[in-house]
mmCIF file of C-alpha atoms in Angstrom:
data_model
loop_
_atom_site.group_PDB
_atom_site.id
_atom_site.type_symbol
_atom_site.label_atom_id
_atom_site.label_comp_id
_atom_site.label_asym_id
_atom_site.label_seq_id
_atom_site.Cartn_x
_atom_site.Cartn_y
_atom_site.Cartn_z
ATOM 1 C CA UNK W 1 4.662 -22.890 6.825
ATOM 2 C CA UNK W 2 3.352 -21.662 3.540
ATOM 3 C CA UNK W 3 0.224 -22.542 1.526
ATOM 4 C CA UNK W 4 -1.564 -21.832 -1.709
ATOM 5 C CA UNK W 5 -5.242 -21.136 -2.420
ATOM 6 C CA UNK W 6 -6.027 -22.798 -5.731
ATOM 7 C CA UNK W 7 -9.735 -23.495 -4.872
ATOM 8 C CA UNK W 8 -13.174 -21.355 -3.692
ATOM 9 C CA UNK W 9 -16.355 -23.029 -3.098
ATOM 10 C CA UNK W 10 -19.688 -21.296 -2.159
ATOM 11 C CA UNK W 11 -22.461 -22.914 -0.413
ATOM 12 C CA UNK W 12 -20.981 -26.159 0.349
ATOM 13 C CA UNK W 13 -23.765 -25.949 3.084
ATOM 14 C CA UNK W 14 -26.870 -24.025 1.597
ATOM 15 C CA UNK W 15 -28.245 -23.587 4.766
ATOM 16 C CA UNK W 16 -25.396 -21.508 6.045
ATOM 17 C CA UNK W 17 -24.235 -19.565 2.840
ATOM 18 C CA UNK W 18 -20.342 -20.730 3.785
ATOM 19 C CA UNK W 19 -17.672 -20.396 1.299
ATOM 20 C CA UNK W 20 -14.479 -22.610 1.736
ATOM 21 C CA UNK W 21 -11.292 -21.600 0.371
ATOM 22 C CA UNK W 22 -9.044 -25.235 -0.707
ATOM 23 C CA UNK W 23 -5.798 -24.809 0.731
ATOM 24 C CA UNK W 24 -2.730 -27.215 -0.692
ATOM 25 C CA UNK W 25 0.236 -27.121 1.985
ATOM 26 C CA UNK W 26 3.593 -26.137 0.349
ATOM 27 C CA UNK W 27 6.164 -26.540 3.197
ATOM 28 C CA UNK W 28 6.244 -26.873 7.020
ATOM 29 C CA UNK W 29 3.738 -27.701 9.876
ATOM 30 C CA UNK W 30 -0.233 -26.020 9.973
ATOM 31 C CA UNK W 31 -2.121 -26.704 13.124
ATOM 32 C CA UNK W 32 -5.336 -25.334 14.199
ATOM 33 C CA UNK W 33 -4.894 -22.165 15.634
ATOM 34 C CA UNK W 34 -2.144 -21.353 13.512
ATOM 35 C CA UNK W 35 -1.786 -17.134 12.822
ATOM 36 C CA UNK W 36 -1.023 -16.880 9.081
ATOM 37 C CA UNK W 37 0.000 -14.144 7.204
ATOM 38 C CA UNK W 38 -2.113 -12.857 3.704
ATOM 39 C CA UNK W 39 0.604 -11.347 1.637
ATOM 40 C CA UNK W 40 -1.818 -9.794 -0.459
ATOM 41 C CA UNK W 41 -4.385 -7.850 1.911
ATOM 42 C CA UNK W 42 -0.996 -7.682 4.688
ATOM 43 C CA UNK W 43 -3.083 -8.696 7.364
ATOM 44 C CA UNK W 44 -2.953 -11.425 9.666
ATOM 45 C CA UNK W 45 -5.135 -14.223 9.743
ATOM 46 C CA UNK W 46 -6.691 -16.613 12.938
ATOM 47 C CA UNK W 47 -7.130 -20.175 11.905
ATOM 48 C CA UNK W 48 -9.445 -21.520 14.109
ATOM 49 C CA UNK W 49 -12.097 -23.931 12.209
ATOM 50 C CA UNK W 50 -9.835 -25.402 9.729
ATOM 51 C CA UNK W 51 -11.702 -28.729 8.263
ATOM 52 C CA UNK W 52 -10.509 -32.150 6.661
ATOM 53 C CA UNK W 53 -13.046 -33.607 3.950
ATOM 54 C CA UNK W 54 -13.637 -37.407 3.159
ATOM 55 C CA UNK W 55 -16.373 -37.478 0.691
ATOM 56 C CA UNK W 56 -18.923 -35.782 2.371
ATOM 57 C CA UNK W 57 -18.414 -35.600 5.655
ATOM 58 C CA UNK W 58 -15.901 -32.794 7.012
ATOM 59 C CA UNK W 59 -13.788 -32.376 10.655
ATOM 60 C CA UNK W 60 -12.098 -30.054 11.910
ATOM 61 C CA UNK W 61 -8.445 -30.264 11.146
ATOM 62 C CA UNK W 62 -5.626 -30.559 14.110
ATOM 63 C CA UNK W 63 -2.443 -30.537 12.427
ATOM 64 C CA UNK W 64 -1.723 -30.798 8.312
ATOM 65 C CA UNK W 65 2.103 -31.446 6.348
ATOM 66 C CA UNK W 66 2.824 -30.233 2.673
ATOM 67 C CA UNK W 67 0.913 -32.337 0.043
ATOM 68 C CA UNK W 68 -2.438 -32.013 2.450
ATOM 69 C CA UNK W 69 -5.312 -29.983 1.443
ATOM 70 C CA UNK W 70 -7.391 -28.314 4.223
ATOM 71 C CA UNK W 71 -10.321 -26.177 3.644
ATOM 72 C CA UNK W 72 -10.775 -22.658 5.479
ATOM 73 C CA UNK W 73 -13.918 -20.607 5.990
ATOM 74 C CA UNK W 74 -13.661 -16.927 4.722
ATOM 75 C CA UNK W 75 -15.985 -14.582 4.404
ATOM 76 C CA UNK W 76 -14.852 -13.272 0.881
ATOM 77 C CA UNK W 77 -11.485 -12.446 2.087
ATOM 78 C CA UNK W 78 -9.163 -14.845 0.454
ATOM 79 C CA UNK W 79 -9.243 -15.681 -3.392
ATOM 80 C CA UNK W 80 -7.968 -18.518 -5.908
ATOM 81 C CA UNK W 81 -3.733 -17.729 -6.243
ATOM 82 C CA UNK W 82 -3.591 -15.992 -2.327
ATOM 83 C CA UNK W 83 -0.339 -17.024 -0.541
ATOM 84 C CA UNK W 84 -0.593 -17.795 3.092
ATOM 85 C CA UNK W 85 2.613 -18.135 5.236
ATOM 86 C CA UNK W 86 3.582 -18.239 8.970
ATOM 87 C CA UNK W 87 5.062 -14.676 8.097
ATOM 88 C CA UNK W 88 7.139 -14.085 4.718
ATOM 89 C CA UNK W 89 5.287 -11.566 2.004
ATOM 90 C CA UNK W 90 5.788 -14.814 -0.162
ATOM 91 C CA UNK W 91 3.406 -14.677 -3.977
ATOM 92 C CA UNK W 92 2.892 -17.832 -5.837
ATOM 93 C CA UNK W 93 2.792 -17.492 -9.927
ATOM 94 C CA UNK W 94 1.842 -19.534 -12.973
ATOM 95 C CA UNK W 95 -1.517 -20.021 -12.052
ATOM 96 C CA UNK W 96 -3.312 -16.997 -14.637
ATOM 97 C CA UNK W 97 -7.055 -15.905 -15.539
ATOM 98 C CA UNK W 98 -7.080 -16.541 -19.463
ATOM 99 C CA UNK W 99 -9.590 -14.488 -21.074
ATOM 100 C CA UNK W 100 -12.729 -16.224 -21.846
ATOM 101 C CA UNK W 101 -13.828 -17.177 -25.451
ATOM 102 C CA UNK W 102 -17.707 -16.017 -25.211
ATOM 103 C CA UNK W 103 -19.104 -12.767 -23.578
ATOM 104 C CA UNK W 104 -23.104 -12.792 -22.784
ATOM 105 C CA UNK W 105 -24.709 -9.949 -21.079
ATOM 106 C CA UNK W 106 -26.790 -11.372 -18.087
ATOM 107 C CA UNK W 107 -30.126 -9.864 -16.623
ATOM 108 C CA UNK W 108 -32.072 -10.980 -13.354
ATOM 109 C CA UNK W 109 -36.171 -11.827 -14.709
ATOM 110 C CA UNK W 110 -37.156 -9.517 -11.788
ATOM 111 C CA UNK W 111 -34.649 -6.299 -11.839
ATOM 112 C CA UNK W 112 -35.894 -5.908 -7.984
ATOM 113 C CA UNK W 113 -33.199 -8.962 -8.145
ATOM 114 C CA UNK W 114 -30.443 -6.778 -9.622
ATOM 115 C CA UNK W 115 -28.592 -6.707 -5.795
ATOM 116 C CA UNK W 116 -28.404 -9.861 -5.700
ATOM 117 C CA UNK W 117 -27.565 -11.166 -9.029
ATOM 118 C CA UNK W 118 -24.405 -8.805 -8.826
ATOM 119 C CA UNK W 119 -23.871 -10.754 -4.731
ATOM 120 C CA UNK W 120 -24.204 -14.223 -6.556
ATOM 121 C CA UNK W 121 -21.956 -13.403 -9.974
ATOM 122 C CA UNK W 122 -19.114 -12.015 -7.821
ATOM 123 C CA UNK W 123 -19.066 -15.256 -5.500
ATOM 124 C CA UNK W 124 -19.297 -17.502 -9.187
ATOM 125 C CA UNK W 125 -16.610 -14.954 -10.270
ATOM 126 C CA UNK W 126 -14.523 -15.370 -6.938
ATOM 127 C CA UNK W 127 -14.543 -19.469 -7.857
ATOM 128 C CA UNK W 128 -13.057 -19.338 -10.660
ATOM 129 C CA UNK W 129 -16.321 -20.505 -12.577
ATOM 130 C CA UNK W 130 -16.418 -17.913 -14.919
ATOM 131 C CA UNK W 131 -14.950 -14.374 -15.844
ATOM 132 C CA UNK W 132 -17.225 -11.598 -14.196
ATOM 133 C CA UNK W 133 -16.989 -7.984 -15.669
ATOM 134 C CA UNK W 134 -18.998 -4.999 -14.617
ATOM 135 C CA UNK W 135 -19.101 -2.182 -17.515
ATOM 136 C CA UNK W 136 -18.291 1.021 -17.023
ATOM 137 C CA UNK W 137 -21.217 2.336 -19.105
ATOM 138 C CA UNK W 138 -24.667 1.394 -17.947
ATOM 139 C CA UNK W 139 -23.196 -1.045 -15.381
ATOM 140 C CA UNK W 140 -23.953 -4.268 -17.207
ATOM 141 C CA UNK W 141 -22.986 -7.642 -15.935
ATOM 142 C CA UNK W 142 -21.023 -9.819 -18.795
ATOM 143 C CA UNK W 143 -20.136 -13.038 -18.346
ATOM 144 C CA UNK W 144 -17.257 -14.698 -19.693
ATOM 145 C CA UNK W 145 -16.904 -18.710 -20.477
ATOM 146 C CA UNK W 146 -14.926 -20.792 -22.396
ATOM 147 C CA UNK W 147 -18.006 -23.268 -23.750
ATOM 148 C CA UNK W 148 -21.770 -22.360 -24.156
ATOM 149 C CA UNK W 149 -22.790 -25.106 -21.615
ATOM 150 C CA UNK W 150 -21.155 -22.763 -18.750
ATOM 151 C CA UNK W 151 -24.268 -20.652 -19.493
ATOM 152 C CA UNK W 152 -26.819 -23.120 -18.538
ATOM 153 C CA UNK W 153 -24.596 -24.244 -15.726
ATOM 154 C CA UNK W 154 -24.201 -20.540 -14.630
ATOM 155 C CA UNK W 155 -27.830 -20.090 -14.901
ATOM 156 C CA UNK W 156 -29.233 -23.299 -13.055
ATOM 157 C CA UNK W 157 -26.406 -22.834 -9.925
ATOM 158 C CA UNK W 158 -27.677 -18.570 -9.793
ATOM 159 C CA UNK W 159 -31.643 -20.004 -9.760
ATOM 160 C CA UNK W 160 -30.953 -22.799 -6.921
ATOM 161 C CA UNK W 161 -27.908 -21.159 -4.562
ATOM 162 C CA UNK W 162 -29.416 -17.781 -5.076
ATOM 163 C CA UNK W 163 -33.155 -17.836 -5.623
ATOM 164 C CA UNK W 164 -32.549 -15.310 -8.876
ATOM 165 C CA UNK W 165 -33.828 -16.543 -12.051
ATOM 166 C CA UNK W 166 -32.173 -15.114 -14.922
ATOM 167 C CA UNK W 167 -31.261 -14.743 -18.946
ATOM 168 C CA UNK W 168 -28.065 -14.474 -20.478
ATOM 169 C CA UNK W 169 -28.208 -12.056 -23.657
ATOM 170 C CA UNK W 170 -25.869 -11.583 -26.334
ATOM 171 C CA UNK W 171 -23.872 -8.662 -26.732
ATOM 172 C CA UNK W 172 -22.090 -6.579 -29.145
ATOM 173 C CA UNK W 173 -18.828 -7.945 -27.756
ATOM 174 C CA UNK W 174 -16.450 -10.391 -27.990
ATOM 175 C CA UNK W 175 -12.791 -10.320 -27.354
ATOM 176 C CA UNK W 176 -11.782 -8.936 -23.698
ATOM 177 C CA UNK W 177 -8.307 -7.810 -22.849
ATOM 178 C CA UNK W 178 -7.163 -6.868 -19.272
ATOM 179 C CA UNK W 179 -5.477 -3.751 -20.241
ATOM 180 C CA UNK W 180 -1.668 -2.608 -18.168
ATOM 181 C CA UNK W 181 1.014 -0.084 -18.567
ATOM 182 C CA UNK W 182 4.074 0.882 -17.364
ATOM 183 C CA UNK W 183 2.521 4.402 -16.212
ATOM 184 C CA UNK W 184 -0.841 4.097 -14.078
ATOM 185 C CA UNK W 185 -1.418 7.431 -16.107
ATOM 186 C CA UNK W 186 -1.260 5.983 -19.459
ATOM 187 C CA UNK W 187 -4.228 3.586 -17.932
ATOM 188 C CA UNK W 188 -6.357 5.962 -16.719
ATOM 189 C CA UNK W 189 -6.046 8.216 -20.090
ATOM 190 C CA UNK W 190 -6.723 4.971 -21.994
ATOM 191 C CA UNK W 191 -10.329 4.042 -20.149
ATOM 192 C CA UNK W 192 -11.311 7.919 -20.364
ATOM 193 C CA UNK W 193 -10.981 7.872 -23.979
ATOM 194 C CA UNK W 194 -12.520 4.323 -24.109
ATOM 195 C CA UNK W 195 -15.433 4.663 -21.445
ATOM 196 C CA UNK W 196 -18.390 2.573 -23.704
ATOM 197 C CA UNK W 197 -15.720 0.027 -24.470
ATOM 198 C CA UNK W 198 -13.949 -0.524 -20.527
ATOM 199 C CA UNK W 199 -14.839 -2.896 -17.850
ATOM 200 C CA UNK W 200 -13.754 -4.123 -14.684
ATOM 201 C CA UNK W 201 -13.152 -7.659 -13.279
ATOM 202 C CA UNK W 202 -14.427 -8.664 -10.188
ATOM 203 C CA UNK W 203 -10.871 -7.794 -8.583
ATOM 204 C CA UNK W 204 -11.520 -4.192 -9.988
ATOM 205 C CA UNK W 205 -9.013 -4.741 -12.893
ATOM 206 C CA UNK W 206 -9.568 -2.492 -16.278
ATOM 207 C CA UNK W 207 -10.265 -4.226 -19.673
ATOM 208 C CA UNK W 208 -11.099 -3.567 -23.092
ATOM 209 C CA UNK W 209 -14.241 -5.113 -24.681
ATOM 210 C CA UNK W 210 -13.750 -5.377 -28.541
ATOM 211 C CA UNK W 211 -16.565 -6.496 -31.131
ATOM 212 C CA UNK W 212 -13.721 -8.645 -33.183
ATOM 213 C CA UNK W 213 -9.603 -8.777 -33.771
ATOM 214 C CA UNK W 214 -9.941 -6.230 -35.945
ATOM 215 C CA UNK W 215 -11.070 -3.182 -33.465
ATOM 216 C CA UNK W 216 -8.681 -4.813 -30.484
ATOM 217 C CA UNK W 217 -5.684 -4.344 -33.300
ATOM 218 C CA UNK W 218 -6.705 -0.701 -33.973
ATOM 219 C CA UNK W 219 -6.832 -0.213 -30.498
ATOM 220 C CA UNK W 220 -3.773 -1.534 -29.559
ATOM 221 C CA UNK W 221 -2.214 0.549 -32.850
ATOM 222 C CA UNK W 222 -3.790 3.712 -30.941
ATOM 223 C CA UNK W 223 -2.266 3.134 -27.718
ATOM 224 C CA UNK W 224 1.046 1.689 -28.216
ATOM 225 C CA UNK W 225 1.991 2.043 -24.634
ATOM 226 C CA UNK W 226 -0.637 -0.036 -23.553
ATOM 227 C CA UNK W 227 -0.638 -4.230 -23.276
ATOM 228 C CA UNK W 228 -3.401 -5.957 -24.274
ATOM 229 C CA UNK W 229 -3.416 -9.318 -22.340
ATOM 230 C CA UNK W 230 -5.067 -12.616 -22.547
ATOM 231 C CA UNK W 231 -3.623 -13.855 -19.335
ATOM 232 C CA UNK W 232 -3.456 -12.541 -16.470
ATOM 233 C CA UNK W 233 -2.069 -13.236 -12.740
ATOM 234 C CA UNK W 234 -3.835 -13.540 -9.731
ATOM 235 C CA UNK W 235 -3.853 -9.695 -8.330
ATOM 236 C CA UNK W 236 -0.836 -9.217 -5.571
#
């Protein structure tokens, strides 16, 4: 049996803070109970409370055949492009992050809030909602979206799931490049000569904030061993 996560939902039940991961079957037989293996994190997993949804009611699921979609309850453990088979280190591709079109800085009203602003983005983040990058400098949340109206939607969904009102500024920013090498080393020398311009994505992975094309092409003229990309696949 194999499977592929292309879909994370948080708080499909408010009351019980539960977070769903959409599972399409590929090939072979799932039934409840079923041990699966995560490629990614090499563990095994128990599927005990697998669910069927018809609008919106939900039931456990029994059995499932490729082309069904069954919905499993993780705790933060499995994330949009995970494999899941009855045992082979299988990876699915072709499903990349594209680097967002509009960074904004984002700030809880009440910084006592700042916990749990950072909780709530990296759940948003871990939908596929938006791009969620933590500087390296100062520690500042930015936000990444392809249209302004994300903002507002971003905003409302942090207030109501999360109780944490908040403002999206804008920043000085506005290209972001994961950043990859050949050589780890070449990485590492890259983001301690770039510190005030690095950040990480909510899977921890590097890249490099630019103010416009021109400083990204200067950059990438500096550091000739390093790609610059736009597109990215889900982390192994």
């Amino acid at each position: 049996m194999t499977g592929f996560v292309f879909k994370i939902q948080a708080n499909m039940d408010p009351k019980h803070r539960d977070r769903i991961a959409f599972v399409r079957l590929c090939s072979g037989r799932f039934h409840r109970g079923i041990r699966l293996f995560h490629p990614r994190s090499g563990r095994t997993l128990n599927i005990h409370n697998p669910v069927l949804f018809l609008a919106q009611d939900r039931e456990l699921a029994e059995e499932a055949w490729p082309g069904d979609i069954i919905g499993i309850p993780n705790h933060g453990n499995l994330r949009i492009g995970d494999a899941l088979s009855a045992g082979e280190p299988i990876r699915f591709v072709g499903v990349p992050s594209f680097a967002p079109d509009l960074l904004r800085r984002v700030r809880p009203e009440d910084p006592l809030r700042a916990k749990h602003l950072g909780r709530a983005l990296l759940q948003l983040a871990e939908e596929g909602v938006a791009q969620v990058f933590r500087t390296r400098e100062g520690n500042d949340w930015i936000v990444g979206v392809a249209g302004t109206l994300q903002f507002d939607v971003l905003a409302d969904r942090i207030r109501t799931e999360y109780e944490v009102p908040v403002r999206f500024e804008s920043t000085a920013m506005s290209l972001a490049r994961w950043i990859e090498a050949d050589d780890d080393r070449v990485v590492r020398d890259f983001v301690r000569r770039n510190e005030a311009k690095i950040a990480h994505d909510h899977n921890g992975a590097p890249l490099f904030l630019a103010a416009n094309r021109y400083w990204l092409d200067r950059a990438a003229e500096g550091a000739p061993e390093v790609r610059f990309l736009a597109t990215r696949e889900p982390a192994v």
